[in-house]
mmCIF file of C-alpha atoms in Angstrom:
data_model
loop_
_atom_site.group_PDB
_atom_site.id
_atom_site.type_symbol
_atom_site.label_atom_id
_atom_site.label_comp_id
_atom_site.label_asym_id
_atom_site.label_seq_id
_atom_site.Cartn_x
_atom_site.Cartn_y
_atom_site.Cartn_z
ATOM 1 C CA UNK A 1 179.154 184.129 122.330
ATOM 2 C CA UNK A 2 177.308 180.923 123.043
ATOM 3 C CA UNK A 3 175.410 179.538 120.111
ATOM 4 C CA UNK A 4 171.994 178.196 121.130
ATOM 5 C CA UNK A 5 172.197 175.037 119.123
ATOM 6 C CA UNK A 6 175.487 174.182 120.882
ATOM 7 C CA UNK A 7 173.581 173.884 124.198
ATOM 8 C CA UNK A 8 170.831 171.625 122.919
ATOM 9 C CA UNK A 9 171.375 167.986 123.854
ATOM 10 C CA UNK A 10 171.553 165.446 121.053
ATOM 11 C CA UNK A 11 168.305 163.538 120.352
ATOM 12 C CA UNK A 12 169.762 160.313 121.787
ATOM 13 C CA UNK A 13 170.545 162.005 125.115
ATOM 14 C CA UNK A 14 167.061 163.545 125.307
ATOM 15 C CA UNK A 15 165.582 160.133 124.602
ATOM 16 C CA UNK A 16 167.551 158.541 127.466
ATOM 17 C CA UNK A 17 166.432 161.276 129.869
ATOM 18 C CA UNK A 18 162.781 160.741 129.023
ATOM 19 C CA UNK A 19 163.176 156.997 129.524
ATOM 20 C CA UNK A 20 164.598 157.617 133.001
ATOM 21 C CA UNK A 21 161.733 159.979 133.864
ATOM 22 C CA UNK A 22 159.137 157.489 132.642
ATOM 23 C CA UNK A 23 160.738 154.661 134.640
ATOM 24 C CA UNK A 24 160.757 156.788 137.803
ATOM 25 C CA UNK A 25 157.090 157.687 137.319
ATOM 26 C CA UNK A 26 156.222 154.021 136.875
ATOM 27 C CA UNK A 27 158.170 153.110 140.024
ATOM 28 C CA UNK A 28 156.276 155.538 142.276
ATOM 29 C CA UNK A 29 153.294 153.206 142.944
ATOM 30 C CA UNK A 30 155.670 150.275 143.411
ATOM 31 C CA UNK A 31 157.799 152.095 145.976
ATOM 32 C CA UNK A 32 154.661 153.081 147.885
ATOM 33 C CA UNK A 33 153.077 149.639 147.686
ATOM 34 C CA UNK A 34 152.153 147.886 150.966
ATOM 35 C CA UNK A 35 154.841 145.228 150.522
ATOM 36 C CA UNK A 36 157.617 147.753 150.015
ATOM 37 C CA UNK A 37 156.399 149.846 152.956
ATOM 38 C CA UNK A 38 156.246 146.691 155.081
ATOM 39 C CA UNK A 39 159.833 145.821 154.146
ATOM 40 C CA UNK A 40 161.321 149.295 154.563
ATOM 41 C CA UNK A 41 159.327 150.727 157.472
ATOM 42 C CA UNK A 42 157.905 147.906 159.579
ATOM 43 C CA UNK A 43 159.587 144.496 159.312
ATOM 44 C CA UNK A 44 162.794 143.352 157.661
ATOM 45 C CA UNK A 45 163.626 139.685 156.989
ATOM 46 C CA UNK A 46 167.045 138.259 157.845
ATOM 47 C CA UNK A 47 168.641 134.822 157.640
ATOM 48 C CA UNK A 48 170.845 133.434 160.414
ATOM 49 C CA UNK A 49 174.312 132.500 159.094
ATOM 50 C CA UNK A 50 176.136 131.405 162.277
ATOM 51 C CA UNK A 51 175.764 129.500 165.544
ATOM 52 C CA UNK A 52 176.501 132.437 167.865
ATOM 53 C CA UNK A 53 172.880 132.601 169.112
ATOM 54 C CA UNK A 54 172.246 128.848 169.467
ATOM 55 C CA UNK A 55 169.964 127.491 170.847
ATOM 56 C CA UNK A 56 167.651 130.498 170.427
ATOM 57 C CA UNK A 57 168.569 130.980 166.763
ATOM 58 C CA UNK A 58 170.096 128.394 164.461
ATOM 59 C CA UNK A 59 171.717 128.395 161.055
ATOM 60 C CA UNK A 60 168.883 128.075 158.552
ATOM 61 C CA UNK A 61 166.406 130.187 160.543
ATOM 62 C CA UNK A 62 164.696 133.058 158.736
ATOM 63 C CA UNK A 63 163.544 135.838 161.024
ATOM 64 C CA UNK A 64 161.672 139.126 161.083
ATOM 65 C CA UNK A 65 163.041 142.225 162.820
ATOM 66 C CA UNK A 66 160.586 144.950 163.830
ATOM 67 C CA UNK A 67 162.192 148.159 162.580
ATOM 68 C CA UNK A 68 159.770 150.440 164.416
ATOM 69 C CA UNK A 69 160.607 149.002 167.866
ATOM 70 C CA UNK A 70 163.477 151.401 168.567
ATOM 71 C CA UNK A 71 162.677 154.198 166.142
ATOM 72 C CA UNK A 72 164.299 154.890 162.810
ATOM 73 C CA UNK A 73 167.906 155.745 162.112
ATOM 74 C CA UNK A 74 170.567 155.633 159.437
ATOM 75 C CA UNK A 75 170.779 151.832 159.495
ATOM 76 C CA UNK A 76 167.075 151.017 159.694
ATOM 77 C CA UNK A 77 165.992 153.249 156.825
ATOM 78 C CA UNK A 78 167.371 152.485 153.350
ATOM 79 C CA UNK A 79 169.393 155.209 151.671
ATOM 80 C CA UNK A 80 169.264 157.300 154.868
ATOM 81 C CA UNK A 81 172.953 157.280 155.827
ATOM 82 C CA UNK A 82 173.693 160.541 154.056
ATOM 83 C CA UNK A 83 170.945 162.656 155.637
ATOM 84 C CA UNK A 84 170.017 161.225 159.045
ATOM 85 C CA UNK A 85 172.351 161.222 162.023
ATOM 86 C CA UNK A 86 170.037 160.355 164.943
ATOM 87 C CA UNK A 87 167.077 158.073 165.499
ATOM 88 C CA UNK A 88 163.582 159.491 165.239
ATOM 89 C CA UNK A 89 160.781 158.122 167.469
ATOM 90 C CA UNK A 90 163.679 156.651 169.442
ATOM 91 C CA UNK A 91 163.192 154.009 172.148
ATOM 92 C CA UNK A 92 165.937 152.096 173.932
ATOM 93 C CA UNK A 93 166.082 148.287 174.048
ATOM 94 C CA UNK A 94 165.320 146.346 177.208
ATOM 95 C CA UNK A 95 167.281 143.609 178.960
ATOM 96 C CA UNK A 96 167.025 140.357 177.027
ATOM 97 C CA UNK A 97 165.902 141.856 173.711
ATOM 98 C CA UNK A 98 167.359 140.175 170.639
ATOM 99 C CA UNK A 99 168.450 143.026 168.422
ATOM 100 C CA UNK A 100 169.738 143.555 164.903
ATOM 101 C CA UNK A 101 172.402 146.263 164.686
ATOM 102 C CA UNK A 102 175.651 147.473 163.161
ATOM 103 C CA UNK A 103 178.770 147.835 165.307
ATOM 104 C CA UNK A 104 180.849 150.965 165.647
ATOM 105 C CA UNK A 105 183.740 149.078 164.062
ATOM 106 C CA UNK A 106 181.769 147.541 161.173
ATOM 107 C CA UNK A 107 178.843 149.582 159.889
ATOM 108 C CA UNK A 108 178.319 147.452 156.786
ATOM 109 C CA UNK A 109 177.323 144.158 158.451
ATOM 110 C CA UNK A 110 174.100 143.330 160.311
ATOM 111 C CA UNK A 111 174.629 141.452 163.590
ATOM 112 C CA UNK A 112 172.121 139.660 165.841
ATOM 113 C CA UNK A 113 172.798 139.389 169.588
ATOM 114 C CA UNK A 114 171.028 139.676 172.937
ATOM 115 C CA UNK A 115 171.042 142.892 174.984
ATOM 116 C CA UNK A 116 172.610 142.279 178.386
ATOM 117 C CA UNK A 117 173.713 145.728 179.500
ATOM 118 C CA UNK A 118 172.319 149.265 179.229
ATOM 119 C CA UNK A 119 173.999 152.640 179.856
ATOM 120 C CA UNK A 120 175.713 152.753 183.253
ATOM 121 C CA UNK A 121 175.601 148.985 183.812
ATOM 122 C CA UNK A 122 178.637 147.014 184.953
ATOM 123 C CA UNK A 123 179.089 143.691 183.135
ATOM 124 C CA UNK A 124 181.491 140.863 183.938
ATOM 125 C CA UNK A 125 181.904 137.147 183.258
ATOM 126 C CA UNK A 126 183.400 134.993 186.025
ATOM 127 C CA UNK A 127 183.897 131.261 185.433
ATOM 128 C CA UNK A 128 181.250 131.374 182.731
ATOM 129 C CA UNK A 129 178.613 133.100 184.862
ATOM 130 C CA UNK A 130 177.249 136.507 183.969
ATOM 131 C CA UNK A 131 177.410 139.299 186.558
ATOM 132 C CA UNK A 132 175.252 142.400 186.148
ATOM 133 C CA UNK A 133 176.033 145.372 188.394
ATOM 134 C CA UNK A 134 178.202 143.176 190.612
ATOM 135 C CA UNK A 135 175.437 140.605 191.182
ATOM 136 C CA UNK A 136 175.334 137.136 189.588
ATOM 137 C CA UNK A 137 172.504 136.762 187.111
ATOM 138 C CA UNK A 138 170.172 133.948 188.131
ATOM 139 C CA UNK A 139 170.769 130.753 186.168
ATOM 140 C CA UNK A 140 169.491 127.196 186.475
ATOM 141 C CA UNK A 141 171.271 124.163 185.035
ATOM 142 C CA UNK A 142 169.314 122.189 182.429
ATOM 143 C CA UNK A 143 169.884 118.721 181.052
ATOM 144 C CA UNK A 144 172.852 118.477 178.702
ATOM 145 C CA UNK A 145 172.028 118.044 175.030
ATOM 146 C CA UNK A 146 173.946 116.886 171.928
ATOM 147 C CA UNK A 147 176.218 119.714 170.851
ATOM 148 C CA UNK A 148 175.939 119.137 167.110
ATOM 149 C CA UNK A 149 177.667 121.913 165.186
ATOM 150 C CA UNK A 150 177.112 124.519 167.916
ATOM 151 C CA UNK A 151 180.406 123.799 169.661
ATOM 152 C CA UNK A 152 182.517 122.680 166.710
ATOM 153 C CA UNK A 153 183.135 119.231 168.213
ATOM 154 C CA UNK A 154 182.337 115.664 167.223
ATOM 155 C CA UNK A 155 178.750 114.461 166.936
ATOM 156 C CA UNK A 156 178.871 112.482 170.192
ATOM 157 C CA UNK A 157 179.740 115.480 172.376
ATOM 158 C CA UNK A 158 177.201 117.132 174.655
ATOM 159 C CA UNK A 159 176.878 120.741 175.750
ATOM 160 C CA UNK A 160 175.899 122.262 179.082
ATOM 161 C CA UNK A 161 172.743 124.369 179.068
ATOM 162 C CA UNK A 162 171.646 127.083 181.473
ATOM 163 C CA UNK A 163 168.393 128.979 181.794
ATOM 164 C CA UNK A 164 169.409 132.543 182.542
ATOM 165 C CA UNK A 165 166.982 135.135 183.915
ATOM 166 C CA UNK A 166 167.731 138.852 183.895
ATOM 167 C CA UNK A 167 166.439 141.280 186.561
ATOM 168 C CA UNK A 168 163.462 142.334 184.402
ATOM 169 C CA UNK A 169 162.287 138.709 184.053
ATOM 170 C CA UNK A 170 163.648 138.062 180.549
ATOM 171 C CA UNK A 171 164.558 134.369 180.466
ATOM 172 C CA UNK A 172 166.350 132.312 177.823
ATOM 173 C CA UNK A 173 168.662 129.321 177.385
ATOM 174 C CA UNK A 174 172.420 129.594 176.880
ATOM 175 C CA UNK A 175 175.017 127.066 175.769
ATOM 176 C CA UNK A 176 178.281 126.497 177.656
ATOM 177 C CA UNK A 177 180.541 124.461 175.361
ATOM 178 C CA UNK A 178 183.700 124.420 177.486
ATOM 179 C CA UNK A 179 184.642 125.181 181.069
ATOM 180 C CA UNK A 180 186.834 128.250 181.559
ATOM 181 C CA UNK A 181 186.699 129.201 177.912
ATOM 182 C CA UNK A 182 188.511 132.193 176.424
ATOM 183 C CA UNK A 183 185.672 134.602 177.282
ATOM 184 C CA UNK A 184 184.459 132.945 180.498
ATOM 185 C CA UNK A 185 186.492 135.328 182.660
ATOM 186 C CA UNK A 186 186.621 139.023 181.809
ATOM 187 C CA UNK A 187 187.312 142.421 183.241
ATOM 188 C CA UNK A 188 184.420 144.642 184.321
ATOM 189 C CA UNK A 189 182.831 146.497 181.394
ATOM 190 C CA UNK A 190 180.975 149.728 182.226
ATOM 191 C CA UNK A 191 178.489 150.603 179.490
ATOM 192 C CA UNK A 192 178.901 154.246 178.379
ATOM 193 C CA UNK A 193 175.977 156.622 177.734
ATOM 194 C CA UNK A 194 174.183 156.069 174.454
ATOM 195 C CA UNK A 195 175.406 152.474 174.102
ATOM 196 C CA UNK A 196 174.423 148.926 175.039
ATOM 197 C CA UNK A 197 176.241 145.640 175.675
ATOM 198 C CA UNK A 198 175.418 142.391 173.853
ATOM 199 C CA UNK A 199 176.218 138.701 174.221
ATOM 200 C CA UNK A 200 175.520 135.662 172.089
ATOM 201 C CA UNK A 201 173.537 132.857 173.713
ATOM 202 C CA UNK A 202 176.229 130.399 172.570
ATOM 203 C CA UNK A 203 178.671 131.908 175.026
ATOM 204 C CA UNK A 204 181.850 130.096 173.955
ATOM 205 C CA UNK A 205 181.256 130.646 170.233
ATOM 206 C CA UNK A 206 180.174 134.250 169.932
ATOM 207 C CA UNK A 207 182.045 137.380 168.927
ATOM 208 C CA UNK A 208 180.310 140.049 170.998
ATOM 209 C CA UNK A 209 180.824 142.997 173.344
ATOM 210 C CA UNK A 210 183.287 141.042 175.474
ATOM 211 C CA UNK A 211 185.809 141.498 172.642
ATOM 212 C CA UNK A 212 186.458 145.220 172.906
ATOM 213 C CA UNK A 213 189.067 145.425 170.156
ATOM 214 C CA UNK A 214 186.903 143.653 167.583
ATOM 215 C CA UNK A 215 183.358 144.454 168.680
ATOM 216 C CA UNK A 216 182.852 146.519 171.830
ATOM 217 C CA UNK A 217 179.877 148.524 173.026
ATOM 218 C CA UNK A 218 177.147 149.161 170.450
ATOM 219 C CA UNK A 219 175.826 152.707 169.844
ATOM 220 C CA UNK A 220 172.060 153.049 170.251
ATOM 221 C CA UNK A 221 171.954 154.877 166.929
ATOM 222 C CA UNK A 222 173.235 151.703 165.208
ATOM 223 C CA UNK A 223 170.071 149.747 165.970
ATOM 224 C CA UNK A 224 168.219 148.251 163.007
ATOM 225 C CA UNK A 225 165.345 146.537 164.812
ATOM 226 C CA UNK A 226 164.111 144.023 167.366
ATOM 227 C CA UNK A 227 163.989 140.393 166.320
ATOM 228 C CA UNK A 228 160.493 139.098 166.975
ATOM 229 C CA UNK A 229 159.731 135.918 165.048
ATOM 230 C CA UNK A 230 161.131 132.953 163.137
ATOM 231 C CA UNK A 231 158.965 132.730 160.020
ATOM 232 C CA UNK A 232 160.810 129.873 158.265
ATOM 233 C CA UNK A 233 163.567 127.404 159.064
ATOM 234 C CA UNK A 234 165.508 124.769 157.115
ATOM 235 C CA UNK A 235 167.904 122.147 158.438
ATOM 236 C CA UNK A 236 171.262 121.329 156.848
ATOM 237 C CA UNK A 237 169.531 118.996 154.394
ATOM 238 C CA UNK A 238 167.111 121.691 153.286
ATOM 239 C CA UNK A 239 164.158 120.138 155.104
ATOM 240 C CA UNK A 240 161.683 122.430 156.901
ATOM 241 C CA UNK A 241 161.859 122.641 160.703
ATOM 242 C CA UNK A 242 158.255 123.548 161.446
ATOM 243 C CA UNK A 243 158.787 123.208 165.187
ATOM 244 C CA UNK A 244 161.038 126.279 165.138
ATOM 245 C CA UNK A 245 158.466 128.647 163.695
ATOM 246 C CA UNK A 246 157.005 131.306 165.980
ATOM 247 C CA UNK A 247 158.062 134.004 168.403
ATOM 248 C CA UNK A 248 161.520 134.013 169.944
ATOM 249 C CA UNK A 249 162.403 134.675 173.567
#
């Protein structure tokens, strides 16, 4: 026979439970505050840690990603991984979008790359030039510029630049550090349904969809958001780079 007093929690335990309840009640207005809603539902800030998207994005840039752009899924909503399996209000990215996402092989790290291929597209690199559906993507050579840390070479080296324009008119600048680099010539990649293909703008220093064993095609459901703006930027000496603030292309 169970004795009632044996089921009553000790006073200390009851006290801890009430403290937890009080804290949760106090947190309700905080969790529903405009700033928290902005962070969780609309825009998320990120910092750029690598040179894979140079010259568009540089180490020291701080950016906003619009989480609503492609709908909401397990990686764009906090604490959602256990109860959401598909995106709601889903929209697919467009050619040239800079997206934040998780890969199928690493769902714990946020990556930033540019969308080059959509479901059904055929992607190939030949001698450093991008081919989309068996046609070369339009590119125009620009004046070479100091490579800096983008190519991992000495300070006096320069880097080739190209302005690339996709079929939908999206246009951006890419870096070409070396001729006939490791990823300058590839097989044809056919993007499967429900996935997209990404490249870094720093073509010779980017781990991206060209590396199938390490990266591969990205599932649409792994989207976090669309990168829209650089809101702050610091150089290697910690000095502000005001000229970098604004929208990104």
